[in-house]
mmCIF file of C-alpha atoms in Angstrom:
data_model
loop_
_atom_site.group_PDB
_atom_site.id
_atom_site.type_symbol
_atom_site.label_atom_id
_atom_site.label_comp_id
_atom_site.label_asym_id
_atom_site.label_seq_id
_atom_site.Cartn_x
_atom_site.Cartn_y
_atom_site.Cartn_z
ATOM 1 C CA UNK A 17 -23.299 11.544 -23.294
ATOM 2 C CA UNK A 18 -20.142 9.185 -22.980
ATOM 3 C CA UNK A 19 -20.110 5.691 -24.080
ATOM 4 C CA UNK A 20 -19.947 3.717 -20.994
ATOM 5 C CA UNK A 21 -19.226 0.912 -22.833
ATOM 6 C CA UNK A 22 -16.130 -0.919 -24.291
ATOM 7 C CA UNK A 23 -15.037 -1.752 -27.494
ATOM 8 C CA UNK A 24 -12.453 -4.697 -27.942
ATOM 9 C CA UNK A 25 -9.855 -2.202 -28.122
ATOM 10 C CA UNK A 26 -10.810 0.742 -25.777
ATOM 11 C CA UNK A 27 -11.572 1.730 -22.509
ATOM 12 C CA UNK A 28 -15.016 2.396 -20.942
ATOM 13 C CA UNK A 29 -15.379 6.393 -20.373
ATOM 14 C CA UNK A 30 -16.369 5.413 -17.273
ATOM 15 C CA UNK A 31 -13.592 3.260 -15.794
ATOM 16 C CA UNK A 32 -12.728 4.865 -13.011
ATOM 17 C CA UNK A 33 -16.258 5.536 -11.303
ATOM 18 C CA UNK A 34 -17.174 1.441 -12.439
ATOM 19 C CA UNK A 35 -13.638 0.323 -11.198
ATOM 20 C CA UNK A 36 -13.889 1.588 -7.847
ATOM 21 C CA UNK A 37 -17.631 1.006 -6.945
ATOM 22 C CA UNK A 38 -17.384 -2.159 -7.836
ATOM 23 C CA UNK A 39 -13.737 -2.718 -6.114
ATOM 24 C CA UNK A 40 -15.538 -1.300 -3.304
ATOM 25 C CA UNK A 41 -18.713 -3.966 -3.527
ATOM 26 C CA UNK A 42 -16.629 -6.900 -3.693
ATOM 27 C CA UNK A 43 -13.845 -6.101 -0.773
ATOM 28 C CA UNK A 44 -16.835 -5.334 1.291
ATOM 29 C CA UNK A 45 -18.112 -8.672 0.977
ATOM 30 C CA UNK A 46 -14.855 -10.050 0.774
ATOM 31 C CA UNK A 47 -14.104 -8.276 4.344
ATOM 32 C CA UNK A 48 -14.757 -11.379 6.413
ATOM 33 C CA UNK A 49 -12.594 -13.878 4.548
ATOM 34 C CA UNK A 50 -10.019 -11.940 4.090
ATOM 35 C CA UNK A 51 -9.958 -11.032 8.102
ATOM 36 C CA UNK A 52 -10.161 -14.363 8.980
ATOM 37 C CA UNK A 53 -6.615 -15.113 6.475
ATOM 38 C CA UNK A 54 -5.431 -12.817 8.941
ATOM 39 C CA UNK A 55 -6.336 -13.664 11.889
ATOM 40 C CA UNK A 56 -4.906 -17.079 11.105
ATOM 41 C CA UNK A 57 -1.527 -16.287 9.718
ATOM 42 C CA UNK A 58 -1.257 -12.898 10.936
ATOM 43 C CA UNK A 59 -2.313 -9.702 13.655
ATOM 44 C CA UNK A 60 -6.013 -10.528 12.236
ATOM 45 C CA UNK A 61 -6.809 -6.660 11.467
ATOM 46 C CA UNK A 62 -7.229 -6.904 8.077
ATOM 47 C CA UNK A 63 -10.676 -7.440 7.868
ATOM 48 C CA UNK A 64 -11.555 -4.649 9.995
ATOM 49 C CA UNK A 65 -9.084 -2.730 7.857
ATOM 50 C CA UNK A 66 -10.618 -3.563 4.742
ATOM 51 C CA UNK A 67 -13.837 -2.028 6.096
ATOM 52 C CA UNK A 68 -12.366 1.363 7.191
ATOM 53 C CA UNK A 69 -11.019 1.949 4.008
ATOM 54 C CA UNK A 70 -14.555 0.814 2.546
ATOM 55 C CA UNK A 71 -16.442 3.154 5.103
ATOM 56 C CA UNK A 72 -13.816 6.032 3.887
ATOM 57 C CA UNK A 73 -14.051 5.399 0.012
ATOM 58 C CA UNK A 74 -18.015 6.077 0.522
ATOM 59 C CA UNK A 75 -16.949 9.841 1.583
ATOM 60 C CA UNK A 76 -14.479 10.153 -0.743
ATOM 61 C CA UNK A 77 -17.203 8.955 -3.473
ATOM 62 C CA UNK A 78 -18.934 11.891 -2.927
ATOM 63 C CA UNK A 79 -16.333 14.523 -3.560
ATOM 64 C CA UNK A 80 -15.944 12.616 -6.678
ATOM 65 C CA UNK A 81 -18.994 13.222 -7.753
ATOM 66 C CA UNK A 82 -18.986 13.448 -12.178
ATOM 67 C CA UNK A 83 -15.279 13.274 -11.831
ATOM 68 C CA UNK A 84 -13.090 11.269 -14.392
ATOM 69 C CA UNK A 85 -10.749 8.328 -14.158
ATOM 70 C CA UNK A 86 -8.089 10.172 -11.850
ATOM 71 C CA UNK A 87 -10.056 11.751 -9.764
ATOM 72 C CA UNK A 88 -12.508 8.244 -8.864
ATOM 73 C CA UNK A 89 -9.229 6.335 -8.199
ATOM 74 C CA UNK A 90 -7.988 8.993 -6.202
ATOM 75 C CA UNK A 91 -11.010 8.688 -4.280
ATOM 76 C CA UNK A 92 -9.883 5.491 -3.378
ATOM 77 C CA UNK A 93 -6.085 6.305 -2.792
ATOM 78 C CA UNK A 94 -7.168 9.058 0.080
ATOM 79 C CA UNK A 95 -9.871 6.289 1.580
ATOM 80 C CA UNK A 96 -6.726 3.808 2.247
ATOM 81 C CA UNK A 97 -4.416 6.402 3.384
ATOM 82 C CA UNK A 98 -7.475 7.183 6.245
ATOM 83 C CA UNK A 99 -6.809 3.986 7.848
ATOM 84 C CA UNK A 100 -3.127 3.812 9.195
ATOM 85 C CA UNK A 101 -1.692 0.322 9.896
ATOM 86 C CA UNK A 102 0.907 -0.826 7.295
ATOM 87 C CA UNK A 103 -1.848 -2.071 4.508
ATOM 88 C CA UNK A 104 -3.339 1.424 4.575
ATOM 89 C CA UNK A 105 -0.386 3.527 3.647
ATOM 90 C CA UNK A 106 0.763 0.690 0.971
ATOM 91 C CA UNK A 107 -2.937 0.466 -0.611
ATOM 92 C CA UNK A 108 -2.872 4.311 -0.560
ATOM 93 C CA UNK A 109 0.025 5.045 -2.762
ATOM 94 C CA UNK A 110 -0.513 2.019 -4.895
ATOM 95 C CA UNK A 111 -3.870 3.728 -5.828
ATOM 96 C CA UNK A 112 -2.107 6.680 -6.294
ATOM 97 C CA UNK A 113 0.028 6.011 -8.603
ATOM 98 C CA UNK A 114 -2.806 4.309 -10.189
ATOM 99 C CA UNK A 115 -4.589 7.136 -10.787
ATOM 100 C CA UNK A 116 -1.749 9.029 -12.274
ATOM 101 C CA UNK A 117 -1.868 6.912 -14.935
ATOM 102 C CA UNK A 118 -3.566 10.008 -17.277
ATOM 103 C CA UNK A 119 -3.857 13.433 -16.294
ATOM 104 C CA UNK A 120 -6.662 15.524 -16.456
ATOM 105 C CA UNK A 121 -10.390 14.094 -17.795
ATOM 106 C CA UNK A 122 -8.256 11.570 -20.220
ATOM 107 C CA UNK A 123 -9.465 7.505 -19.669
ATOM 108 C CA UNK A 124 -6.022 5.196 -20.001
ATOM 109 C CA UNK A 125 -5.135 2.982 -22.399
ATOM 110 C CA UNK A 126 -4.532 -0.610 -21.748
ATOM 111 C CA UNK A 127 -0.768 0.223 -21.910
ATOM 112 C CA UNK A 128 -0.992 3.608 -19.674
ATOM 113 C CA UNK A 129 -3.055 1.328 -16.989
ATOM 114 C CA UNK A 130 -0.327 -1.323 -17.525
ATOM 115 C CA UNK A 131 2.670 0.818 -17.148
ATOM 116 C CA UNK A 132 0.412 2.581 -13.937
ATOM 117 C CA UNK A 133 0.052 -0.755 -12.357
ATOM 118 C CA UNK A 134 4.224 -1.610 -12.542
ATOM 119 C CA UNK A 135 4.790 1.607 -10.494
ATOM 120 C CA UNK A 136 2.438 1.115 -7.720
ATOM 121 C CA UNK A 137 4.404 -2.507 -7.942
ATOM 122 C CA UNK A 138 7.527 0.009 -7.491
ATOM 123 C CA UNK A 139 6.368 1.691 -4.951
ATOM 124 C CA UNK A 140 4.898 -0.940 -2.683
ATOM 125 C CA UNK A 141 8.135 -2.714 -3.084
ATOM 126 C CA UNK A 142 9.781 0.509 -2.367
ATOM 127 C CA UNK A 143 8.463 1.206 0.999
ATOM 128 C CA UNK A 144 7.003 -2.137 2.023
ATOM 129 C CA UNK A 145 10.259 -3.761 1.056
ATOM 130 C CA UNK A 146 8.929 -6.750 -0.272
ATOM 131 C CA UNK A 147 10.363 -9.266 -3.225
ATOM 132 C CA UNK A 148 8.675 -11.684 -5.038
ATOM 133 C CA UNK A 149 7.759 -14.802 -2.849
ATOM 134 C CA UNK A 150 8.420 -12.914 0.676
ATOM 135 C CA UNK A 151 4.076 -13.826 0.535
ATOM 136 C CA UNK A 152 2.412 -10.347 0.277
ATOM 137 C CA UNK A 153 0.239 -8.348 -2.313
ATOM 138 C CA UNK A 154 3.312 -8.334 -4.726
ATOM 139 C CA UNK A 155 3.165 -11.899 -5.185
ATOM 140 C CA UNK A 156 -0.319 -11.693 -6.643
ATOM 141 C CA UNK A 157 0.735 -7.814 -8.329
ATOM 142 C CA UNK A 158 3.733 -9.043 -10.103
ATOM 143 C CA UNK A 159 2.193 -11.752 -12.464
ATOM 144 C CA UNK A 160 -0.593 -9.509 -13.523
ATOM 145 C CA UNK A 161 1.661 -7.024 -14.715
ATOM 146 C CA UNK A 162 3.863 -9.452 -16.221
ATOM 147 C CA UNK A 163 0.373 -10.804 -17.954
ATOM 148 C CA UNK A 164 -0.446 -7.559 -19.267
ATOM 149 C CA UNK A 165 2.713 -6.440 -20.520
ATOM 150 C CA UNK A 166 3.021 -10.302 -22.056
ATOM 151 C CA UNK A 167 -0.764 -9.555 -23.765
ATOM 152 C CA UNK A 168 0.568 -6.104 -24.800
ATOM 153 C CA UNK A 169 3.497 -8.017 -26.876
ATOM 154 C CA UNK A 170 1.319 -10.112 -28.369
ATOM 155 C CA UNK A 171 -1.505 -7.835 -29.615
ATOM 156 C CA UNK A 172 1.437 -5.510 -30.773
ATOM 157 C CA UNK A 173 0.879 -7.240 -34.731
ATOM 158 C CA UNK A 174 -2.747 -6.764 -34.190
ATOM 159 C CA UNK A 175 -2.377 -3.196 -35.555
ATOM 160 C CA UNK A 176 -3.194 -0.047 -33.741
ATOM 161 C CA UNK A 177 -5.652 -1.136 -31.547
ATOM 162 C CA UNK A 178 -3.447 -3.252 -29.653
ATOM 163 C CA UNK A 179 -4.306 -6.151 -27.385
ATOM 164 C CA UNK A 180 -8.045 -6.783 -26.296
ATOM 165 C CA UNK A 181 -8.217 -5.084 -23.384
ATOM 166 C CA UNK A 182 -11.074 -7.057 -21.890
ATOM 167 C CA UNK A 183 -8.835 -10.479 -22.641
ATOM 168 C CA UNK A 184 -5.959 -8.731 -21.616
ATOM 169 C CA UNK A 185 -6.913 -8.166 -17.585
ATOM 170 C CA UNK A 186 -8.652 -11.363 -17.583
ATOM 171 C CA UNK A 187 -5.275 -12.791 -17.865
ATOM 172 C CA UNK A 188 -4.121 -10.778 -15.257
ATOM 173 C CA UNK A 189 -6.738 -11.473 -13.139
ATOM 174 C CA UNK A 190 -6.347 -14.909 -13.389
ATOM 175 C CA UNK A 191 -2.415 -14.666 -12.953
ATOM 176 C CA UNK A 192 -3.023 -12.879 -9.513
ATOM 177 C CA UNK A 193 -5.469 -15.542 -8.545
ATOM 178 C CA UNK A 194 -3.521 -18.314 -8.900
ATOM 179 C CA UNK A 195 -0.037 -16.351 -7.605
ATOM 180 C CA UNK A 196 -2.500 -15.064 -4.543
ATOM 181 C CA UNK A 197 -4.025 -18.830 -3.904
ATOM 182 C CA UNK A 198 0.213 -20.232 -4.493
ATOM 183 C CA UNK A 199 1.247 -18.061 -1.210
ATOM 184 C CA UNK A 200 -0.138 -20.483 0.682
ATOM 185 C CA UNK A 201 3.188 -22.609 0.057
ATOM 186 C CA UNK A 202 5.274 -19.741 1.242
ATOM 187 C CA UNK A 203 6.918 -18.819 4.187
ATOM 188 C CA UNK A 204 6.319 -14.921 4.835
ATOM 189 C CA UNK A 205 9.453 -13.258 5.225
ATOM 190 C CA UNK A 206 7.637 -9.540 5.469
ATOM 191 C CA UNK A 207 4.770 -8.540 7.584
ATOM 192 C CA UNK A 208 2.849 -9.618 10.565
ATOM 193 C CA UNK A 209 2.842 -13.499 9.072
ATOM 194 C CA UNK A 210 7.034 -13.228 8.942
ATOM 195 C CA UNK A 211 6.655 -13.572 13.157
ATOM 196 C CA UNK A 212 4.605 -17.112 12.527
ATOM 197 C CA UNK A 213 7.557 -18.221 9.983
ATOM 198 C CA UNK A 214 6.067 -21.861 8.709
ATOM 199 C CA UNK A 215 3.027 -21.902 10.654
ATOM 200 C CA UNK A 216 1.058 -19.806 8.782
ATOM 201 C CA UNK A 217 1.668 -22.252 5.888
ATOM 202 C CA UNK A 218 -1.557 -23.317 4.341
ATOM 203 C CA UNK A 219 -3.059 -20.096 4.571
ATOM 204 C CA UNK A 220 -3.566 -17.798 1.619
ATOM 205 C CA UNK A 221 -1.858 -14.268 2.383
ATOM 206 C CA UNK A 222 -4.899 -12.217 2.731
ATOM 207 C CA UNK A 223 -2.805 -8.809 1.031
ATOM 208 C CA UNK A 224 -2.091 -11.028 -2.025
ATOM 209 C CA UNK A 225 -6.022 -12.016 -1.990
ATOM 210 C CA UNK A 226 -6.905 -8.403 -1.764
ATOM 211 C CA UNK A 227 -4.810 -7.839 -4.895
ATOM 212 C CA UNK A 228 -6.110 -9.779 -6.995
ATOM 213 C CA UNK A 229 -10.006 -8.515 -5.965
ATOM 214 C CA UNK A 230 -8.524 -5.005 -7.326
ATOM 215 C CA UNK A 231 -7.427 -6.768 -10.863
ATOM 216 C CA UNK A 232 -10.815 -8.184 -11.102
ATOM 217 C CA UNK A 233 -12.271 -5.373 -10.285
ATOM 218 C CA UNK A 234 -10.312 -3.596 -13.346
ATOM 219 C CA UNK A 235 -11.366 -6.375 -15.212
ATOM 220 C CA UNK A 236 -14.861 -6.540 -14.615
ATOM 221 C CA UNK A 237 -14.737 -2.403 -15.344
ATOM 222 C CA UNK A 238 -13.009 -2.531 -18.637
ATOM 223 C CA UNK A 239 -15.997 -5.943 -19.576
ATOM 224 C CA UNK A 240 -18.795 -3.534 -18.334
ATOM 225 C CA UNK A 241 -19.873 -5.738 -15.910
ATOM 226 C CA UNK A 242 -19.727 -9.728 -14.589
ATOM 227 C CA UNK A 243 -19.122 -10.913 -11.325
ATOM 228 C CA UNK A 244 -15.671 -10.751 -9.838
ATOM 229 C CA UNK A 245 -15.113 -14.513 -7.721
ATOM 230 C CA UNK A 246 -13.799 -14.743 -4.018
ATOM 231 C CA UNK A 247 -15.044 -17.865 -3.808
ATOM 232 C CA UNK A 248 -11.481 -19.008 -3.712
ATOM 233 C CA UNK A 249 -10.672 -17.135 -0.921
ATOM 234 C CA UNK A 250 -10.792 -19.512 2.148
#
């Protein structure tokens, strides 16, 4: 039987399948918010995008089936790619570089999740075309690398263990939140909000918000269990 559990320094067996079920629970009840961010700084598909993806992951769940880390998370990579739209391709190859962060049954480390994390930054950036502060899901992606790789740096004395991995994405997660809940001071220079320029100040960027859901998600996974909040989202 594996150990579905975490120790301070390693990952749960079953990360992937508890990553993306519960990634899956929270955007669905996230679905509304985050459509309504859109709908008033942007096209307003989002929500309705969010829930496609959703309806596809629970498909691609079942192919899954006893699967390991790569093949749950690329479960989740094919259910974005269903949907089309611009959010769909980008949340499809940032989950697929994701789950290339092992091959074969392997679970990642914190730093092989880390370094996995940094390229679907590189690729999102790489086709979506987005910076830093142009108000999309980079904004809130960005710092929770940076947070892990700074956690990383300082659990490097710790011996071989390494950095607590459960402390270690709650950092990130709270780095995305409050990067995600900060676009609301930007003007979007990418995406549907760029054509609103300074009127869709005030309003959280709904693909930032999303991020952030998938770093709690990771960190809720990797704590075996706990709530991940969207309270913030409004």
């Amino acid at each position: 039987m594996n150990d579905t559990t975490s120790t301070s320094r390693t990952l749960p067996d079953d990360l992937g399948h508890a990553f993306v079920t519960t990634l899956r629970e929270v955007l669905l009840s996230a679905a509304d918010a985050l459509g309504d961010l859109d709908r008033r700084a942007g096209d307003g598909d989002f929500g309705a995008n969010v829930r496609t993806a959703m309806k596809n992951a629970e498909k691609e769940f079942d192919t899954a089936g006893e699967g390991s880390y790569r093949d749950w998370v690329t479960a989740m990579s094919r259910a974005w790619l269903g949907v089309g739209r611009t959010s769909g391709p980008l949340f499809g190859m940032f989950f697929r570089d994701l789950a290339r962060a092992v091959d074969g049954d392997a679970v990642p480390t914190l730093g092989e999740l880390t370094e996995a994390l940094a390229a679907g930054q590189a690729v999102i950036q790489k086709y979506g075309e987005a910076k830093v502060g142009d108000r999309t899901m980079v904004d809130a992606l960005a710092p929770a690398v940076d947070a892990l790789r700074q956690q990383s740096d300082e659990g490097a004395g710790e011996g071989e263990g390494g950095a607590d991995p459960s402390a270690a994405l709650a950092a990130a997660e709270q780095a995305a939140v409050d990067a995600a809940t900060a676009t609301a001071d930007l003007t979007a220079r990418r995406g549907r909000a760029s054509y609103v320029g300074d009127s869709a100040k005030g309003v959280i960027d709904p693909g930032a918000a999303a991020m952030a859901l998938v770093i709690g998600a990771l960190r809720a996974a990797v704590s075996g269990g706990g709530e991940v909040d969207t309270a913030w989202i409004r």
